[in-house]
XYZ file of C-alpha atoms in Angstrom:
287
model
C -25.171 43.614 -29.713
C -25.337 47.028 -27.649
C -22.518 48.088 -25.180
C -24.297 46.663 -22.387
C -24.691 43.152 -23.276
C -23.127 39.676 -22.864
C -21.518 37.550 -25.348
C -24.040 34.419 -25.699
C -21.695 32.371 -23.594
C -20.494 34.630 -20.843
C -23.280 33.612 -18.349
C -22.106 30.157 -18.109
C -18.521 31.462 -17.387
C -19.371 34.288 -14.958
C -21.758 31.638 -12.991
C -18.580 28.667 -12.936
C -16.216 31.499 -11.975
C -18.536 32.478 -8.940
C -18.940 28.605 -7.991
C -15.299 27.820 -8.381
C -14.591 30.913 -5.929
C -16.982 29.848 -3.279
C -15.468 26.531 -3.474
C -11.985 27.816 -3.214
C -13.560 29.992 -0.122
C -15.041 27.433 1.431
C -11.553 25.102 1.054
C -9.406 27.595 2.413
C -11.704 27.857 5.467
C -11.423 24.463 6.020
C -8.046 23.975 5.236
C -7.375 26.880 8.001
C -9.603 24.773 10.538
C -7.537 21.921 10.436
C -4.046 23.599 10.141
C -5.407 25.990 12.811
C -4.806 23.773 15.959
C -1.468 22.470 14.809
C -0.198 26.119 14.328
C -1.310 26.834 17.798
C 0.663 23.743 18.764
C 3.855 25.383 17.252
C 3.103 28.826 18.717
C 2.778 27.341 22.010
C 6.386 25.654 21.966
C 7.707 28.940 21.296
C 6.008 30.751 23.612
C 7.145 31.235 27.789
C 5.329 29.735 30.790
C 4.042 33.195 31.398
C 3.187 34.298 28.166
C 0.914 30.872 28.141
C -0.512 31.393 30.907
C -0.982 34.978 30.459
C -5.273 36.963 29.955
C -6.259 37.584 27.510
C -4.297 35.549 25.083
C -1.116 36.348 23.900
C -1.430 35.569 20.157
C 2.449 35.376 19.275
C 5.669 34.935 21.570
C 7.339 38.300 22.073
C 10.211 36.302 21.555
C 10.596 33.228 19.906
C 11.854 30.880 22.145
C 13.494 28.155 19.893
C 15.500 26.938 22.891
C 12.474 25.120 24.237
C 12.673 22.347 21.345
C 16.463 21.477 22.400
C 15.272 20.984 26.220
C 12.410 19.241 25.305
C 14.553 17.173 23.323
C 17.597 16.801 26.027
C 15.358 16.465 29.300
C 14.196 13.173 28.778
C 15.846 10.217 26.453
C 13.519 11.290 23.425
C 15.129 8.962 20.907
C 14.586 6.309 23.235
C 11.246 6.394 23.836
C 10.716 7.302 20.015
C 12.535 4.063 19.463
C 9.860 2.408 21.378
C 7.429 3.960 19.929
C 8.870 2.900 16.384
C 9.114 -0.600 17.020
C 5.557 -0.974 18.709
C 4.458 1.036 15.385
C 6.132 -1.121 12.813
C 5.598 -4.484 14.559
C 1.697 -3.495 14.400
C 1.580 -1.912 11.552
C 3.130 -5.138 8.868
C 1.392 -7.214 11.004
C -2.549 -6.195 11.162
C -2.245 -4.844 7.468
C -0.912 -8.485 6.440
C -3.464 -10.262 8.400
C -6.138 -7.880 7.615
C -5.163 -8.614 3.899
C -5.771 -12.218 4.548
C -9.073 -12.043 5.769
C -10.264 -9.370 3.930
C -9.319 -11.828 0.515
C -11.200 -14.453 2.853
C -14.315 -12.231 3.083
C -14.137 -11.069 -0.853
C -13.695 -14.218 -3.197
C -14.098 -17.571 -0.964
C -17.839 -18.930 -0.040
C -18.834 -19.937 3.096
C -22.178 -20.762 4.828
C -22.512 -17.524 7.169
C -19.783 -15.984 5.736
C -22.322 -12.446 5.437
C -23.042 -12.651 8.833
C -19.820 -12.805 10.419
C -19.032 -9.895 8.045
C -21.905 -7.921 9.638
C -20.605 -9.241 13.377
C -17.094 -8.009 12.460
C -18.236 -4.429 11.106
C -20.738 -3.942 14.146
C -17.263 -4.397 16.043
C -15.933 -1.444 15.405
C -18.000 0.760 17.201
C -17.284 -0.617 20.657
C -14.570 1.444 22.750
C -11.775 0.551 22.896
C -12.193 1.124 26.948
C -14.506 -1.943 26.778
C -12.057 -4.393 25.637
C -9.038 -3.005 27.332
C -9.558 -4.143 31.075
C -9.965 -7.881 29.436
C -7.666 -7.820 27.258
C -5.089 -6.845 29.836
C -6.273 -9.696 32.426
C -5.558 -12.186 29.386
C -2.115 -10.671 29.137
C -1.233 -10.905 32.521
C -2.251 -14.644 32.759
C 0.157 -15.175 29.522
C 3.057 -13.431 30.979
C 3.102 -10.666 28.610
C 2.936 -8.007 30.164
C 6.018 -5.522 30.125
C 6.676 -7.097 26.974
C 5.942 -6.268 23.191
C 4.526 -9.495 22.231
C 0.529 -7.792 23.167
C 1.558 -5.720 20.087
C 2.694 -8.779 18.152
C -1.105 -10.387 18.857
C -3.060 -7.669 18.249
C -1.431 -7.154 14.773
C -2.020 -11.051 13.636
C -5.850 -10.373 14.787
C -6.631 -8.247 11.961
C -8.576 -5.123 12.210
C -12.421 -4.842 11.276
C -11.747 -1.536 9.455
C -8.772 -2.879 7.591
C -10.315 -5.672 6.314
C -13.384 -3.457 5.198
C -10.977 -1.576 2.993
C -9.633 -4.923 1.701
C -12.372 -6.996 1.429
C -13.839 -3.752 -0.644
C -10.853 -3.516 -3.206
C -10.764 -7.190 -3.562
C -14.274 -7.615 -4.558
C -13.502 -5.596 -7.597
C -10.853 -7.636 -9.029
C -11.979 -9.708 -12.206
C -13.182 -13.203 -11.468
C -11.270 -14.617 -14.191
C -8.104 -13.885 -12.290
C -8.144 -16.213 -10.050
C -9.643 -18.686 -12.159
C -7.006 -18.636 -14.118
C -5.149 -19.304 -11.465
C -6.787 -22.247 -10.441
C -6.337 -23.470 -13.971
C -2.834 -23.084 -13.174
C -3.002 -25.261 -10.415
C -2.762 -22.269 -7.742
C -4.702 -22.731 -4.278
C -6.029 -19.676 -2.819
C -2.856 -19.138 -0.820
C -0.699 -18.633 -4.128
C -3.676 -16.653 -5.319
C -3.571 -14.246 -2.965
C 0.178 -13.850 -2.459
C 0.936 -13.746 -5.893
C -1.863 -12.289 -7.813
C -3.740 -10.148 -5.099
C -1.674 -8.704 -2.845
C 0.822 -7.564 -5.236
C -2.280 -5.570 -6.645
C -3.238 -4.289 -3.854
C -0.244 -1.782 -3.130
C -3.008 1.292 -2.478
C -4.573 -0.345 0.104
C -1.815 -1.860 1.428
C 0.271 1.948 1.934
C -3.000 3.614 3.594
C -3.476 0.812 5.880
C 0.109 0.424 6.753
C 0.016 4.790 7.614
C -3.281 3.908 9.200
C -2.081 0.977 11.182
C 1.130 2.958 11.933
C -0.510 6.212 13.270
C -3.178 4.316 15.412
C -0.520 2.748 17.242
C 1.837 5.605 17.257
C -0.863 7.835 19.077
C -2.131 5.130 21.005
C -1.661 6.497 24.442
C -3.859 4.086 26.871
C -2.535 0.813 26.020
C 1.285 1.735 26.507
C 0.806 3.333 29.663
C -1.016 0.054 31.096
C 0.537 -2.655 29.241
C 4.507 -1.342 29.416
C 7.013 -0.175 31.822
C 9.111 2.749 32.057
C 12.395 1.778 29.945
C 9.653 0.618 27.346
C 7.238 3.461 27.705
C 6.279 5.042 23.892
C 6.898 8.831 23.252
C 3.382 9.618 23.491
C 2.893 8.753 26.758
C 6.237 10.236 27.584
C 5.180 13.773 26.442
C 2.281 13.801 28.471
C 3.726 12.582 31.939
C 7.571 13.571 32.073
C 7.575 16.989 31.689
C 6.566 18.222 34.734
C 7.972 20.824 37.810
C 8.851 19.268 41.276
C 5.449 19.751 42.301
C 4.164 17.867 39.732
C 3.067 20.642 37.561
C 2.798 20.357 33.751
C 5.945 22.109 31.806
C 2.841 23.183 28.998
C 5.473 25.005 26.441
C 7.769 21.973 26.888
C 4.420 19.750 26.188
C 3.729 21.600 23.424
C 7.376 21.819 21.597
C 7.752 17.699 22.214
C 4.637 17.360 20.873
C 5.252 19.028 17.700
C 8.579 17.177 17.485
C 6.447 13.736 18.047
C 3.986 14.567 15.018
C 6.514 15.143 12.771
C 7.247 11.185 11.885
C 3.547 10.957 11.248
C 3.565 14.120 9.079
C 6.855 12.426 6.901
C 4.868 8.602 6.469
C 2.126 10.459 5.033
C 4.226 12.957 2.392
C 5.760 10.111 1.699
C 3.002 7.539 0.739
C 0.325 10.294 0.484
C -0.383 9.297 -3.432
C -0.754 5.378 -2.335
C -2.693 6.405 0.420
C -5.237 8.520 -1.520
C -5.194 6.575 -4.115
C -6.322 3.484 -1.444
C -9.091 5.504 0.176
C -10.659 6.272 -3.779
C -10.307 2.868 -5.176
C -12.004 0.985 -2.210
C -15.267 2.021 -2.818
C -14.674 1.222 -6.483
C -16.441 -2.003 -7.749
């Protein structure tokens, strides 16, 4: 071997070391994307009205202006609305995961004539608007009585939701058959079954479509705003329509510091269950 060449095996290793870097590379610019805007959201809280509004762009705050999180905070009843918010959130959240559950065991083990294409009818669902069912949907409520109340909420989370029940009806197809055979051995209908074999095996599906569940209706901004009133209005809408000047002006750095402040539960439900809701996504697909 002369001074100039390569061990036998050092090609290999030089070509994974360049592929692992441009994969690193190409993670960390990717990463940055998606951090990007959310930084920008905390620089803006920090920043003054002028300094916002200021050409060209003022990067960073010459000062940090921390005291626009504690008047974001005291202006408006913040714990209030993000008690509404919380209930709507939770109420919606158990709910459509439990019924979603349900069907989705419906759609995976039992037989029915049709039974495909309903599935098809419920998966083509999901790509209508939500704009198209929301003018409808409100007349119903109205008739009922319900609006100003919680109980739309209540409804829409015993309705299931097409996506949920994808992910279930997914994870339940890969379950043994002999499970709930031996259930039925047993003497176990499919009601037992599913409580007490199923479900209890389902816990990754179950945590990422409860933080699912929990951030669609934590960021849902349209329905509050139509269905609910103002001592029942939800922190998101609050943060986009109460801080404002006398003439009606947008308060952007106070927008921007509440807004950081109303991402944070989101942020905390996903550190928290992050491994059951990975693990949820992953074993879905899995058959």
């Amino acid at each position: 071997m002369t001074a100039t060449s390569l061990p036998p095996n050092s090609a290999p290793r030089v070509r994974v070391r360049a592929d692992r870097l441009v994969l690193y590379t190409v993670l960390v610019a990717l990463t940055g994307l998606f951090i990007g805007p959310f930084g920008w959201l905390i620089l803006s809280g920090l920043k003054t009205p002028a300094e916002l509004a200021a050409s060209p762009v003022h990067w960073l705050p010459t000062d940090f202006q921390w005291q626009n999180f504690a008047d974001a905070f005291n202006l408006i009843d913040f714990l209030g609305y993000a008690r509404n918010s919380l209930i709507i959130a939770l109420i919606y959240a158990v709910l459509v995961t439990l019924s979603s559950a349900w069907v989705g065991f419906g759609f995976a083990r039992l037989e029915a004539p049709g039974k495909k294409t309903l599935f098809g009818v419920l998966i083509g669902s999901m790509v209508l608007p939500q704009m198209i069912t929301l003018l409808p949907t409100y007349l119903i409520f109205a008739k009922l009585g319900m609006v100003d109340t919680y109980w739309p909420w209540v409804f829409w989370g015993l309705a299931a939701a097409p996506y949920l029940v994808f992910l279930f009806r997914q994870f339940f197809a890969g379950l043994p058959r002999e499970l709930e055979e031996a259930a039925i051995v047993d003497g176990c209908g499919y009601g037992m079954i599913f409580w007490r074999i199923f479900l209890p095996q389902s816990w990754p599906v179950l945590s990422a479509s409860f933080v699912i569940a929990f951030t669609w209706s934590w960021g849902d901004y349209i329905a509050p705003q139509l269905l609910l009133s103002t001592d029942k209005l939800t922190l998101a809408v609050a943060v986009m329509t109460t801080y404002v000047t006398s003439a009606g002006t947008p308060v952007a750095n106070l927008q921007a510091a509440a807004s950081v402040m109303y991402v944070v539960p989101i942020l905390l439900i996903f550190l928290i269950a992050q491994r059951g809701f990975v693990a949820g996504m992953s074993t879905t697909g899995l058959k």
